[in-house]
PDB file of C-alpha atoms in Angstrom:
ATOM      1  CA  MET A 622      17.363 -25.630 -38.672  1.00  0.00           C
ATOM      2  CA  ALA A 623      14.183 -25.543 -36.569  1.00  0.00           C
ATOM      3  CA  ASN A 624      16.064 -25.929 -33.279  1.00  0.00           C
ATOM      4  CA  THR A 625      18.560 -23.097 -33.704  1.00  0.00           C
ATOM      5  CA  THR A 626      18.289 -19.544 -32.432  1.00  0.00           C
ATOM      6  CA  ILE A 627      17.439 -16.875 -34.961  1.00  0.00           C
ATOM      7  CA  ARG A 628      20.407 -15.230 -36.643  1.00  0.00           C
ATOM      8  CA  GLY A 629      21.463 -11.971 -35.041  1.00  0.00           C
ATOM      9  CA  ALA A 630      19.901 -12.758 -31.663  1.00  0.00           C
ATOM     10  CA  LEU A 631      21.519 -11.139 -28.647  1.00  0.00           C
ATOM     11  CA  SER A 632      22.832 -13.106 -25.705  1.00  0.00           C
ATOM     12  CA  ILE A 633      20.698 -12.902 -22.569  1.00  0.00           C
ATOM     13  CA  HIS A 634      22.355 -13.049 -19.154  1.00  0.00           C
ATOM     14  CA  GLY A 635      25.594 -13.876 -20.955  1.00  0.00           C
ATOM     15  CA  THR A 636      24.344 -16.980 -22.744  1.00  0.00           C
ATOM     16  CA  ASN A 637      22.263 -18.239 -25.649  1.00  0.00           C
ATOM     17  CA  PRO A 638      18.563 -17.491 -24.966  1.00  0.00           C
ATOM     18  CA  GLN A 639      17.596 -21.157 -25.451  1.00  0.00           C
ATOM     19  CA  TYR A 640      20.008 -22.203 -22.724  1.00  0.00           C
ATOM     20  CA  LEU A 641      17.790 -20.523 -20.120  1.00  0.00           C
ATOM     21  CA  ILE A 642      15.802 -23.775 -20.255  1.00  0.00           C
ATOM     22  CA  GLU A 643      17.631 -26.824 -18.934  1.00  0.00           C
ATOM     23  CA  LYS A 644      19.129 -29.183 -21.465  1.00  0.00           C
ATOM     24  CA  VAL A 645      17.001 -32.156 -20.411  1.00  0.00           C
ATOM     25  CA  ILE A 646      13.727 -30.259 -20.803  1.00  0.00           C
ATOM     26  CA  ARG A 647      14.963 -28.657 -24.008  1.00  0.00           C
ATOM     27  CA  ALA A 648      15.749 -32.075 -25.511  1.00  0.00           C
ATOM     28  CA  ARG A 649      12.287 -33.345 -24.581  1.00  0.00           C
ATOM     29  CA  ILE A 650      10.718 -30.338 -26.280  1.00  0.00           C
ATOM     30  CA  TYR A 651      12.671 -30.981 -29.491  1.00  0.00           C
ATOM     31  CA  ASP A 652      11.437 -34.578 -29.524  1.00  0.00           C
ATOM     32  CA  SER A 653       7.797 -33.759 -28.753  1.00  0.00           C
ATOM     33  CA  LEU A 654       5.111 -34.064 -31.394  1.00  0.00           C
ATOM     34  CA  TYR A 655       3.640 -30.638 -30.620  1.00  0.00           C
ATOM     35  CA  TRP A 656       6.976 -28.954 -31.314  1.00  0.00           C
ATOM     36  CA  LYS A 657       7.403 -30.659 -34.655  1.00  0.00           C
ATOM     37  CA  GLU A 658       3.841 -30.080 -35.877  1.00  0.00           C
ATOM     38  CA  HIS A 659       2.762 -26.707 -34.445  1.00  0.00           C
ATOM     39  CA  CYS A 660       5.939 -24.782 -33.603  1.00  0.00           C
ATOM     40  CA  PHE A 661       7.673 -25.147 -36.934  1.00  0.00           C
ATOM     41  CA  ALA A 662       8.126 -21.885 -38.912  1.00  0.00           C
ATOM     42  CA  LEU A 663       6.360 -19.738 -36.320  1.00  0.00           C
ATOM     43  CA  ASP A 664       7.139 -16.024 -36.025  1.00  0.00           C
ATOM     44  CA  ALA A 665       6.221 -13.267 -33.561  1.00  0.00           C
ATOM     45  CA  ALA A 666       2.779 -12.850 -35.169  1.00  0.00           C
ATOM     46  CA  THR A 667       1.738 -16.462 -35.737  1.00  0.00           C
ATOM     47  CA  VAL A 668       2.834 -17.531 -32.260  1.00  0.00           C
ATOM     48  CA  ILE A 669      -0.168 -15.598 -30.964  1.00  0.00           C
ATOM     49  CA  ASP A 670      -2.552 -18.029 -32.673  1.00  0.00           C
ATOM     50  CA  GLU A 671      -0.963 -20.947 -30.850  1.00  0.00           C
ATOM     51  CA  ALA A 672      -0.935 -19.059 -27.551  1.00  0.00           C
ATOM     52  CA  LEU A 673      -4.685 -18.474 -27.809  1.00  0.00           C
ATOM     53  CA  LYS A 674      -5.208 -22.248 -27.903  1.00  0.00           C
ATOM     54  CA  LEU A 675      -3.441 -22.831 -24.583  1.00  0.00           C
ATOM     55  CA  GLN A 676      -5.568 -24.381 -21.859  1.00  0.00           C
ATOM     56  CA  TYR A 677      -3.106 -24.711 -18.972  1.00  0.00           C
ATOM     57  CA  LEU A 678       0.354 -23.795 -17.687  1.00  0.00           C
ATOM     58  CA  GLY A 679       3.158 -26.084 -16.610  1.00  0.00           C
ATOM     59  CA  GLY A 680       6.579 -27.519 -17.341  1.00  0.00           C
ATOM     60  CA  THR A 681       6.453 -31.256 -17.959  1.00  0.00           C
ATOM     61  CA  TYR A 682       4.007 -33.977 -16.970  1.00  0.00           C
ATOM     62  CA  ALA A 683       4.220 -37.754 -16.854  1.00  0.00           C
ATOM     63  CA  ASN A 684       7.968 -37.183 -16.309  1.00  0.00           C
ATOM     64  CA  THR A 685       8.701 -36.930 -20.026  1.00  0.00           C
ATOM     65  CA  ARG A 686       6.110 -34.863 -21.886  1.00  0.00           C
ATOM     66  CA  PRO A 687       6.548 -31.078 -22.083  1.00  0.00           C
ATOM     67  CA  THR A 688       3.475 -28.876 -22.017  1.00  0.00           C
ATOM     68  CA  GLU A 689       2.444 -26.649 -24.911  1.00  0.00           C
ATOM     69  CA  PHE A 690       3.144 -23.661 -22.677  1.00  0.00           C
ATOM     70  CA  MET A 691       6.793 -24.671 -22.323  1.00  0.00           C
ATOM     71  CA  CYS A 692       7.134 -25.351 -26.050  1.00  0.00           C
ATOM     72  CA  LEU A 693       5.920 -21.844 -26.904  1.00  0.00           C
ATOM     73  CA  THR A 694       8.253 -20.372 -24.298  1.00  0.00           C
ATOM     74  CA  LEU A 695      11.217 -22.016 -25.995  1.00  0.00           C
ATOM     75  CA  LYS A 696       9.968 -20.765 -29.353  1.00  0.00           C
ATOM     76  CA  LEU A 697       9.896 -17.180 -28.066  1.00  0.00           C
ATOM     77  CA  LEU A 698      13.456 -17.597 -26.822  1.00  0.00           C
ATOM     78  CA  GLN A 699      14.448 -18.705 -30.322  1.00  0.00           C
ATOM     79  CA  LEU A 700      12.675 -15.807 -32.031  1.00  0.00           C
ATOM     80  CA  GLN A 701      13.662 -13.176 -29.462  1.00  0.00           C
ATOM     81  CA  PRO A 702      10.871 -10.682 -30.325  1.00  0.00           C
ATOM     82  CA  GLU A 703      11.353  -6.985 -29.755  1.00  0.00           C
ATOM     83  CA  ARG A 704      10.433  -5.447 -26.432  1.00  0.00           C
ATOM     84  CA  GLU A 705       7.417  -3.605 -27.862  1.00  0.00           C
ATOM     85  CA  ILE A 706       5.953  -6.864 -29.183  1.00  0.00           C
ATOM     86  CA  ILE A 707       6.171  -8.523 -25.760  1.00  0.00           C
ATOM     87  CA  LEU A 708       4.507  -5.512 -24.154  1.00  0.00           C
ATOM     88  CA  GLU A 709       1.709  -5.765 -26.707  1.00  0.00           C
ATOM     89  CA  TYR A 710       1.200  -9.369 -25.641  1.00  0.00           C
ATOM     90  CA  LEU A 711       0.750  -8.144 -22.074  1.00  0.00           C
ATOM     91  CA  ARG A 712      -1.733  -5.458 -23.107  1.00  0.00           C
ATOM     92  CA  ALA A 713      -4.048  -8.086 -24.627  1.00  0.00           C
ATOM     93  CA  GLU A 714      -6.128  -8.383 -21.460  1.00  0.00           C
ATOM     94  CA  GLU A 715      -8.797 -10.591 -23.058  1.00  0.00           C
ATOM     95  CA  PHE A 716      -6.272 -13.416 -23.629  1.00  0.00           C
ATOM     96  CA  LYS A 717      -5.089 -14.502 -20.197  1.00  0.00           C
ATOM     97  CA  TYR A 718      -2.813 -17.363 -21.288  1.00  0.00           C
ATOM     98  CA  LEU A 719      -1.059 -15.070 -23.757  1.00  0.00           C
ATOM     99  CA  ARG A 720      -0.407 -12.640 -20.894  1.00  0.00           C
ATOM    100  CA  ALA A 721       0.934 -15.467 -18.738  1.00  0.00           C
ATOM    101  CA  LEU A 722       3.254 -16.574 -21.553  1.00  0.00           C
ATOM    102  CA  ALA A 723       4.551 -13.021 -22.024  1.00  0.00           C
ATOM    103  CA  ALA A 724       5.025 -12.584 -18.260  1.00  0.00           C
ATOM    104  CA  PHE A 725       7.100 -15.770 -18.099  1.00  0.00           C
ATOM    105  CA  TYR A 726       9.239 -14.575 -21.014  1.00  0.00           C
ATOM    106  CA  VAL A 727       9.727 -11.175 -19.333  1.00  0.00           C
ATOM    107  CA  ARG A 728      10.947 -12.872 -16.165  1.00  0.00           C
ATOM    108  CA  LEU A 729      13.471 -14.936 -18.132  1.00  0.00           C
ATOM    109  CA  THR A 730      14.913 -12.210 -20.347  1.00  0.00           C
ATOM    110  CA  PHE A 731      14.366  -8.701 -18.920  1.00  0.00           C
ATOM    111  CA  ASP A 732      16.659  -6.940 -16.458  1.00  0.00           C
ATOM    112  CA  PRO A 733      15.514  -6.755 -12.794  1.00  0.00           C
ATOM    113  CA  VAL A 734      14.243  -3.153 -12.896  1.00  0.00           C
ATOM    114  CA  ASN A 735      12.071  -3.796 -15.953  1.00  0.00           C
ATOM    115  CA  VAL A 736      10.859  -7.080 -14.477  1.00  0.00           C
ATOM    116  CA  TYR A 737       9.371  -5.274 -11.476  1.00  0.00           C
ATOM    117  CA  GLU A 738       7.953  -2.447 -13.563  1.00  0.00           C
ATOM    118  CA  VAL A 739       6.282  -4.798 -16.063  1.00  0.00           C
ATOM    119  CA  LEU A 740       5.031  -7.609 -13.821  1.00  0.00           C
ATOM    120  CA  GLU A 741       3.762  -5.692 -10.790  1.00  0.00           C
ATOM    121  CA  PRO A 742       0.796  -4.141 -12.666  1.00  0.00           C
ATOM    122  CA  LEU A 743      -0.402  -7.705 -13.317  1.00  0.00           C
ATOM    123  CA  PHE A 744      -1.141  -8.072  -9.601  1.00  0.00           C
ATOM    124  CA  ASP A 745      -4.502  -6.447 -10.366  1.00  0.00           C
ATOM    125  CA  ASP A 746      -5.511  -9.337 -12.651  1.00  0.00           C
ATOM    126  CA  TYR A 747      -7.354 -12.006 -10.634  1.00  0.00           C
ATOM    127  CA  ARG A 748      -8.508 -14.294 -13.435  1.00  0.00           C
ATOM    128  CA  LYS A 749      -8.078 -18.006 -12.947  1.00  0.00           C
ATOM    129  CA  LEU A 750      -5.556 -20.199 -14.742  1.00  0.00           C
ATOM    130  CA  ARG A 751      -5.177 -23.950 -14.865  1.00  0.00           C
ATOM    131  CA  THR A 752      -1.813 -25.477 -14.018  1.00  0.00           C
ATOM    132  CA  ARG A 753      -0.692 -29.022 -14.788  1.00  0.00           C
ATOM    133  CA  GLY A 754       1.766 -30.640 -12.410  1.00  0.00           C
ATOM    134  CA  MET A 755       4.381 -33.322 -12.971  1.00  0.00           C
ATOM    135  CA  ASP A 756       1.881 -36.034 -12.032  1.00  0.00           C
ATOM    136  CA  GLY A 757      -0.553 -34.805 -14.674  1.00  0.00           C
ATOM    137  CA  ALA A 758      -3.071 -33.424 -12.154  1.00  0.00           C
ATOM    138  CA  TYR A 759      -4.619 -30.007 -12.679  1.00  0.00           C
ATOM    139  CA  SER A 760      -4.808 -27.187 -10.155  1.00  0.00           C
ATOM    140  CA  ILE A 761      -6.222 -23.672 -10.162  1.00  0.00           C
ATOM    141  CA  THR A 762      -4.173 -20.515  -9.786  1.00  0.00           C
ATOM    142  CA  THR A 763      -4.613 -16.868 -10.763  1.00  0.00           C
ATOM    143  CA  ILE A 764      -2.554 -14.460 -12.826  1.00  0.00           C
ATOM    144  CA  ASP A 765      -1.543 -12.403  -9.800  1.00  0.00           C
ATOM    145  CA  GLU A 766      -0.402 -15.553  -7.960  1.00  0.00           C
ATOM    146  CA  PHE A 767       1.563 -16.659 -11.006  1.00  0.00           C
ATOM    147  CA  CYS A 768       3.308 -13.265 -11.198  1.00  0.00           C
ATOM    148  CA  ASP A 769       4.041 -13.392  -7.479  1.00  0.00           C
ATOM    149  CA  GLN A 770       5.729 -16.763  -7.988  1.00  0.00           C
ATOM    150  CA  LEU A 771       7.828 -15.291 -10.784  1.00  0.00           C
ATOM    151  CA  LEU A 772       9.031 -12.504  -8.482  1.00  0.00           C
ATOM    152  CA  SER A 773       9.550 -14.495  -5.287  1.00  0.00           C
ATOM    153  CA  GLU A 774      10.449 -18.099  -6.160  1.00  0.00           C
ATOM    154  CA  GLU A 775      13.557 -19.572  -7.753  1.00  0.00           C
ATOM    155  CA  ARG A 776      11.874 -22.273  -9.856  1.00  0.00           C
ATOM    156  CA  VAL A 777       8.603 -21.897 -11.738  1.00  0.00           C
ATOM    157  CA  CYS A 778       7.257 -24.520 -14.147  1.00  0.00           C
ATOM    158  CA  GLU A 779      10.377 -26.595 -13.397  1.00  0.00           C
ATOM    159  CA  ILE A 780      12.613 -23.860 -14.849  1.00  0.00           C
ATOM    160  CA  GLN A 781      15.433 -22.277 -12.870  1.00  0.00           C
ATOM    161  CA  LEU A 782      14.788 -18.543 -13.086  1.00  0.00           C
ATOM    162  CA  PRO A 783      17.621 -16.003 -13.433  1.00  0.00           C
ATOM    163  CA  ARG A 784      18.720 -14.340 -10.229  1.00  0.00           C
ATOM    164  CA  LEU A 785      16.539 -11.349  -9.341  1.00  0.00           C
ATOM    165  CA  THR A 786      17.818  -8.490  -7.192  1.00  0.00           C
ATOM    166  CA  GLN A 787      15.666  -7.593  -4.210  1.00  0.00           C
ATOM    167  CA  ARG A 788      13.330  -4.704  -4.710  1.00  0.00           C
ATOM    168  CA  ARG A 789      14.548  -2.594  -1.790  1.00  0.00           C
ATOM    169  CA  VAL A 790      18.104  -2.783  -3.143  1.00  0.00           C
ATOM    170  CA  LEU A 791      16.945  -1.537  -6.538  1.00  0.00           C
ATOM    171  CA  GLU A 792      15.061   1.312  -4.866  1.00  0.00           C
ATOM    172  CA  GLU A 793      18.264   2.467  -3.176  1.00  0.00           C
ATOM    173  CA  THR A 794      20.704   1.922  -6.051  1.00  0.00           C
ATOM    174  CA  GLU A 795      18.790   2.005  -9.346  1.00  0.00           C
ATOM    175  CA  GLY A 796      16.120   4.544  -8.418  1.00  0.00           C
ATOM    176  CA  LEU A 797      13.196   2.128  -8.745  1.00  0.00           C
ATOM    177  CA  ALA A 798       9.983   3.836  -7.658  1.00  0.00           C
ATOM    178  CA  PRO A 799       8.356   2.409  -4.499  1.00  0.00           C
ATOM    179  CA  ARG A 800       5.473   0.104  -5.163  1.00  0.00           C
ATOM    180  CA  LYS A 801       2.021   1.483  -4.364  1.00  0.00           C
ATOM    181  CA  SER A 802      -0.183  -1.282  -3.102  1.00  0.00           C
ATOM    182  CA  LYS A 803      -3.944  -0.877  -3.457  1.00  0.00           C
ATOM    183  CA  LEU A 804      -4.516  -3.304  -0.602  1.00  0.00           C
ATOM    184  CA  GLY A 805      -2.210  -1.348   1.703  1.00  0.00           C
ATOM    185  CA  ARG A 806      -3.965   1.893   0.788  1.00  0.00           C
ATOM    186  CA  ALA A 807      -7.369   0.340   1.523  1.00  0.00           C
ATOM    187  CA  LEU A 808      -6.188  -0.913   4.925  1.00  0.00           C
ATOM    188  CA  GLY A 809      -4.627   2.446   5.801  1.00  0.00           C
ATOM    189  CA  VAL A 810      -1.038   1.210   5.627  1.00  0.00           C
ATOM    190  CA  LEU A 811       1.274   4.026   4.538  1.00  0.00           C
ATOM    191  CA  SER A 812       4.702   3.819   3.046  1.00  0.00           C
ATOM    192  CA  SER A 813       7.692   5.088   5.008  1.00  0.00           C
ATOM    193  CA  GLU A 814       7.879   8.320   2.999  1.00  0.00           C
ATOM    194  CA  GLU A 815       4.178   9.092   3.467  1.00  0.00           C
ATOM    195  CA  ALA A 816       4.388   8.351   7.202  1.00  0.00           C
ATOM    196  CA  GLN A 817       7.359  10.686   7.649  1.00  0.00           C
ATOM    197  CA  ARG A 818       5.625  13.418   5.680  1.00  0.00           C
ATOM    198  CA  ARG A 819       2.493  13.177   7.824  1.00  0.00           C
ATOM    199  CA  GLU A 820       4.502  13.229  11.042  1.00  0.00           C
ATOM    200  CA  GLY A 821       6.263  16.380   9.845  1.00  0.00           C
ATOM    201  CA  ASP A 822       2.949  18.062   9.039  1.00  0.00           C
ATOM    202  CA  GLU A 823       1.495  17.242  12.457  1.00  0.00           C
ATOM    203  CA  GLY A 824       4.608  18.521  14.235  1.00  0.00           C
ATOM    204  CA  SER A 825       4.515  21.816  12.351  1.00  0.00           C
ATOM    205  CA  ASP A 826       0.853  22.335  13.259  1.00  0.00           C
ATOM    206  CA  GLU A 827       1.403  21.835  16.985  1.00  0.00           C
ATOM    207  CA  GLU A 828       4.663  23.724  17.486  1.00  0.00           C
ATOM    208  CA  VAL A 829       5.911  26.754  15.576  1.00  0.00           C
ATOM    209  CA  GLU A 830       9.191  28.503  16.301  1.00  0.00           C
ATOM    210  CA  ASP A 831       9.683  32.045  15.004  1.00  0.00           C
ATOM    211  CA  GLU A 832      12.894  33.591  13.696  1.00  0.00           C
ATOM    212  CA  GLN A 833      14.028  34.846  17.137  1.00  0.00           C
ATOM    213  CA  GLY A 834      13.775  31.391  18.652  1.00  0.00           C
ATOM    214  CA  ARG A 835      10.630  32.058  20.675  1.00  0.00           C
ATOM    215  CA  TYR A 836       8.315  29.126  21.235  1.00  0.00           C
ATOM    216  CA  LEU A 837       4.739  29.696  20.129  1.00  0.00           C
ATOM    217  CA  SER A 838       2.082  27.173  21.024  1.00  0.00           C
ATOM    218  CA  ARG A 839      -1.128  26.973  19.041  1.00  0.00           C
ATOM    219  CA  SER A 840      -2.995  25.158  21.769  1.00  0.00           C
ATOM    220  CA  PRO A 841      -5.713  27.356  23.378  1.00  0.00           C
ATOM    221  CA  SER A 842      -4.813  28.743  26.829  1.00  0.00           C
ATOM    222  CA  MET A 843      -7.047  29.552  29.786  1.00  0.00           C
ATOM    223  CA  SER A 844      -6.287  33.273  29.639  1.00  0.00           C
ATOM    224  CA  MET A 845      -7.462  33.564  26.036  1.00  0.00           C
ATOM    225  CA  SER A 846     -10.672  31.615  26.506  1.00  0.00           C
ATOM    226  CA  PRO A 847     -13.726  33.917  26.409  1.00  0.00           C
ATOM    227  CA  GLU A 848     -15.854  31.433  28.324  1.00  0.00           C
ATOM    228  CA  VAL A 849     -13.832  31.361  31.558  1.00  0.00           C
ATOM    229  CA  GLU A 850     -14.039  34.631  33.512  1.00  0.00           C
ATOM    230  CA  GLU A 851     -12.628  35.136  36.970  1.00  0.00           C
ATOM    231  CA  ALA A 852     -15.234  36.271  39.490  1.00  0.00           C
ATOM    232  CA  GLU A 853     -14.543  39.672  41.050  1.00  0.00           C
ATOM    233  CA  PRO A 854     -14.457  39.794  44.901  1.00  0.00           C
ATOM    234  CA  GLU A 855     -17.234  41.619  46.694  1.00  0.00           C
ATOM    235  CA  TYR A 856     -16.277  44.439  49.087  1.00  0.00           C
ATOM    236  CA  TRP A 857     -18.401  46.148  51.733  1.00  0.00           C
ATOM    237  CA  THR A 858     -18.970  49.898  51.488  1.00  0.00           C
ATOM    238  CA  GLU A 859     -20.838  52.362  53.649  1.00  0.00           C
ATOM    239  CA  GLY A 860     -23.583  52.856  51.116  1.00  0.00           C
ATOM    240  CA  SER A 861     -24.227  49.164  50.817  1.00  0.00           C
ATOM    241  CA  GLU A 862     -25.618  48.850  54.357  1.00  0.00           C
ATOM    242  CA  GLU A 863     -28.921  50.468  53.498  1.00  0.00           C
ATOM    243  CA  GLU A 864     -29.196  48.367  50.369  1.00  0.00           C
ATOM    244  CA  GLU A 865     -28.595  45.190  52.372  1.00  0.00           C
ATOM    245  CA  GLU A 866     -31.238  46.207  54.934  1.00  0.00           C
ATOM    246  CA  GLY A 867     -33.708  46.936  52.168  1.00  0.00           C
ATOM    247  CA  GLU A 868     -33.069  43.594  50.585  1.00  0.00           C
ATOM    248  CA  ALA A 869     -33.372  41.856  53.938  1.00  0.00           C
ATOM    249  CA  GLY A 870     -36.749  43.469  54.504  1.00  0.00           C
ATOM    250  CA  LYS A 871     -37.985  42.315  51.166  1.00  0.00           C
ATOM    251  CA  THR A 872     -36.641  38.788  51.235  1.00  0.00           C
ATOM    252  CA  GLY A 873     -36.923  38.127  54.955  1.00  0.00           C
ATOM    253  CA  ARG A 874     -33.203  37.706  55.486  1.00  0.00           C
ATOM    254  CA  PHE A 875     -31.533  38.372  58.864  1.00  0.00           C
ATOM    255  CA  VAL A 876     -28.858  41.073  58.851  1.00  0.00           C
ATOM    256  CA  SER A 877     -26.553  41.082  61.838  1.00  0.00           C
ATOM    257  CA  LYS A 878     -25.036  44.410  62.951  1.00  0.00           C
ATOM    258  CA  SER A 879     -22.758  42.958  65.571  1.00  0.00           C
ATOM    259  CA  PRO A 880     -19.208  44.317  65.310  1.00  0.00           C
ATOM    260  CA  GLY A 881     -16.566  42.009  63.908  1.00  0.00           C
ATOM    261  CA  MET A 882     -12.975  41.485  64.875  1.00  0.00           C
ATOM    262  CA  GLY A 883     -11.813  44.721  63.231  1.00  0.00           C
ATOM    263  CA  SER A 884     -13.088  48.287  63.309  1.00  0.00           C
ATOM    264  CA  GLU A 885     -16.617  49.243  62.264  1.00  0.00           C
ATOM    265  CA  ASP A 886     -15.397  50.836  59.052  1.00  0.00           C
ATOM    266  CA  GLU A 887     -13.481  47.812  57.882  1.00  0.00           C
ATOM    267  CA  GLY A 888     -16.440  45.496  57.467  1.00  0.00           C
ATOM    268  CA  ARG A 889     -19.513  43.929  58.995  1.00  0.00           C
ATOM    269  CA  TYR A 890     -20.728  40.368  59.138  1.00  0.00           C
ATOM    270  CA  ILE A 891     -23.824  39.927  57.040  1.00  0.00           C
ATOM    271  CA  SER A 892     -25.828  36.746  57.373  1.00  0.00           C
ATOM    272  CA  ARG A 893     -27.942  35.868  54.388  1.00  0.00           C
ATOM    273  CA  SER A 894     -29.829  32.952  55.941  1.00  0.00           C
ATOM    274  CA  PRO A 895     -33.631  33.478  55.897  1.00  0.00           C
ATOM    275  CA  THR A 896     -35.291  34.122  59.300  1.00  0.00           C
ATOM    276  CA  PRO A 897     -39.019  33.824  60.008  1.00  0.00           C
ATOM    277  CA  GLU A 898     -40.906  37.050  60.761  1.00  0.00           C
ATOM    278  CA  GLY A 899     -41.775  36.083  64.345  1.00  0.00           C
ATOM    279  CA  GLU A 900     -38.251  35.158  65.367  1.00  0.00           C
ATOM    280  CA  ARG A 901     -36.466  38.408  64.595  1.00  0.00           C
ATOM    281  CA  ILE A 902     -34.118  39.729  67.238  1.00  0.00           C
ATOM    282  CA  GLU A 903     -34.945  42.998  68.858  1.00  0.00           C
ATOM    283  CA  GLY A 904     -33.128  45.905  67.387  1.00  0.00           C
ATOM    284  CA  ASP A 905     -33.213  44.431  63.897  1.00  0.00           C
ATOM    285  CA  VAL A 906     -35.677  46.543  61.999  1.00  0.00           C
TER     286      VAL A 906
END
């Protein structure tokens, strides 16, 4: 019969694949004219022709009529195509409604790890889709928004979606690879692993500890700087007196020979302030 699941089909989530759609909606699909005329005797190849004719997404409208999108979804659940065929539907980038149909089927039938791995690459597709609500009104959405609804919401197109394990739990238990967001990379937001790796690199550059436990700092010190040199103190010697007097005669500086507090050999007070020629003190030659 046209409403039965294909022979040899496997149970999905412990039940008949068709039962993933509620009984009320499923009964309305069986009674619809589109199902009887266009979905009869379809297979995995000919269903593509009908998917290319889709013009909007949705569950039911006018409270009773199912959309063509929902009819084809039920047909895929009856046929239960192989995994490679569904992935080929997703690779057909020029047919956006076919990709949306395949994404919805993936969310209903695949296991949680494969759901994340298959649907997350569709976040880079920003093409617009039309959606028809229960009141018959149309609205605009995009493929990435539709995939985000499939991963975050419980009901999409009036269908109760199977329970989906949180991503962080799958990363810890099932080994799911962390998601690399292009937006986060553009804004400079790093994942936890990248942040820890960078902190470790910065710490190793600033502080290095050798095998004996000695602390070595790579920051430049004052003693190693070639630009800073400590000025050497000037000391008075006996031979420097004549040089000072000669310099005073040339530059007009006053040199005082008055004894200081100590002995004459220990040092003399030398004034370097300039003195006019006419005001020199007697005895200063």
